[in-house]
Coordinates of C-alpha atoms in Angstrom, one line a residue:
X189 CA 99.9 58.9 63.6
X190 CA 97.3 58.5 61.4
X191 CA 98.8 60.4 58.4
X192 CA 101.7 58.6 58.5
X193 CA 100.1 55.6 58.8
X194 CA 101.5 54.2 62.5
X195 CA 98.2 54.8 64.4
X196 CA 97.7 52.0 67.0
X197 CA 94.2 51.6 65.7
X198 CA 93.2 48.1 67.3
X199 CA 89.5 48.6 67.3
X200 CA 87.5 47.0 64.3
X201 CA 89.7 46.4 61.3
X202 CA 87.0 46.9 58.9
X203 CA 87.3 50.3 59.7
X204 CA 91.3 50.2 59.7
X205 CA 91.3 48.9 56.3
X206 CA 88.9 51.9 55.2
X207 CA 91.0 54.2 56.7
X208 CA 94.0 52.7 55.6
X209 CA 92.4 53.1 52.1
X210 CA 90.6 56.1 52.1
X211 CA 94.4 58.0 53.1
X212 CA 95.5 56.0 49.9
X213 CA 93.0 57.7 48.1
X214 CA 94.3 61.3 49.1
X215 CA 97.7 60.8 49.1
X216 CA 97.1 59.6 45.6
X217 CA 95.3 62.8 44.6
X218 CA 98.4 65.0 46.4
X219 CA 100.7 62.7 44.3
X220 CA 99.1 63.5 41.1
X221 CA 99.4 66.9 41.8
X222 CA 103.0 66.6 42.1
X223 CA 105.6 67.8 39.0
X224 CA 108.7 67.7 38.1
X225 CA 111.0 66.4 40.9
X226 CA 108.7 66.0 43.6
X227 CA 107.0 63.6 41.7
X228 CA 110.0 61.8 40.8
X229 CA 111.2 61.6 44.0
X230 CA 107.8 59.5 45.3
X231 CA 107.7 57.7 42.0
X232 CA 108.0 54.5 44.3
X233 CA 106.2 55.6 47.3
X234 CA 103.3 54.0 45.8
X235 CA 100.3 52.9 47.0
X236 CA 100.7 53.3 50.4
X237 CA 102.4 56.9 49.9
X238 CA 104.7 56.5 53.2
X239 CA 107.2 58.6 52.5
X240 CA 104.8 61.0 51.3
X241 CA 103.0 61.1 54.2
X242 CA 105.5 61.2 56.2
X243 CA 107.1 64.4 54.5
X244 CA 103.9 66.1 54.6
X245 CA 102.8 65.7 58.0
X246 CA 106.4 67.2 58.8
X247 CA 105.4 70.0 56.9
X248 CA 102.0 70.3 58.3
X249 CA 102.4 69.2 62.3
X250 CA 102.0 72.6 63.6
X251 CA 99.1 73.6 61.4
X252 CA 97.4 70.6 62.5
X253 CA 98.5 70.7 66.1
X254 CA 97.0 74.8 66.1
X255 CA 93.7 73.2 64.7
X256 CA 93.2 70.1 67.3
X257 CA 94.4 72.5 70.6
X258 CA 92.8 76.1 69.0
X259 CA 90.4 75.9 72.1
X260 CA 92.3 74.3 74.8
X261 CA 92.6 77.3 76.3
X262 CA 95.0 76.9 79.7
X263 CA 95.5 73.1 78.8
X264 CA 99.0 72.1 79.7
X265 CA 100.5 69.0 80.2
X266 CA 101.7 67.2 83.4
X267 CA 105.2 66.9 82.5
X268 CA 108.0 68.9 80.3
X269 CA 107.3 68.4 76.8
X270 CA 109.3 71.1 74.9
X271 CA 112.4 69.9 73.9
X272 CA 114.7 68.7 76.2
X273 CA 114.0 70.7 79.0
X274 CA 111.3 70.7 81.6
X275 CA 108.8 73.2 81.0
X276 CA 105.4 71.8 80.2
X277 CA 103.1 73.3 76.9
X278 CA 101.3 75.9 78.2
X279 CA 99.0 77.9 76.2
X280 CA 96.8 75.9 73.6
X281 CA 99.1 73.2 75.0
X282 CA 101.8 74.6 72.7
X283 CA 105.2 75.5 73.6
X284 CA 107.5 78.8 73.9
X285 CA 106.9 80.4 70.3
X286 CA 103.9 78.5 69.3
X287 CA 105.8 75.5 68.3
X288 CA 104.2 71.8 69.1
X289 CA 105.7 69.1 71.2
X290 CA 106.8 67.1 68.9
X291 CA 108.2 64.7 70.8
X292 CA 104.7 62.8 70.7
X293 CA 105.4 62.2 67.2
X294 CA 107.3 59.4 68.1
X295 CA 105.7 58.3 71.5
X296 CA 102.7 55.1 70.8
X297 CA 99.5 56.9 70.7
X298 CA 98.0 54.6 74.0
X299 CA 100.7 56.3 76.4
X300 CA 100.3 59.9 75.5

């Protein structure tokens, strides 16, 4: 949520804005880094990089998700949340194959 810039952070907006800006920052850096059509294609994106972000958490979700749950070892959740069936993440809190729930992408971070 944070990356792609829809985290429900209601606490102290000072430290909101700082984020806000300080992910500005480094998706300004990955930007610059771009070339050829990549960099076209985020030419407006700027300076709030949204679509970036959005494109690279895609491709990034499960290495982040493998980092945050790499010692929850036995966690599961209380309720099916591979796919669209039933069975809960088990292991690392990671479904069948390793792959991440992603249906929290999408679900507001205070009912998770």
């Amino acid at each position: 949520d944070i990356i792609r810039g829809k985290d429900l952070y209601l606490g102290n907006k000072k430290e909101k804005k700082k984020l806000e800006e300080n992910l500005q920052k480094i998706f300004a850096k990955i930007h610059n880094n771009l070339t050829g059509d990549a960099k076209n294609h985020y030419s407006k994106d700027h300076p709030e990089f949204f679509q970036l972000r959005e494109d690279w958490w895609e491709e990034n979700r499960l290495q982040v998700w493998k980092a945050i749950t790499c010692n929850a070892h036995g966690s599961q959740y209380f309720r099916g949340t591979c796919s669209n069936d039933t069975t809960t993440a088990k292991n690392n809190c990671q479904c069948i194959g390793g792959t991440v729930p992603t249906n929290f992408d999408y679900v507001p971070q205070y009912l998770r």
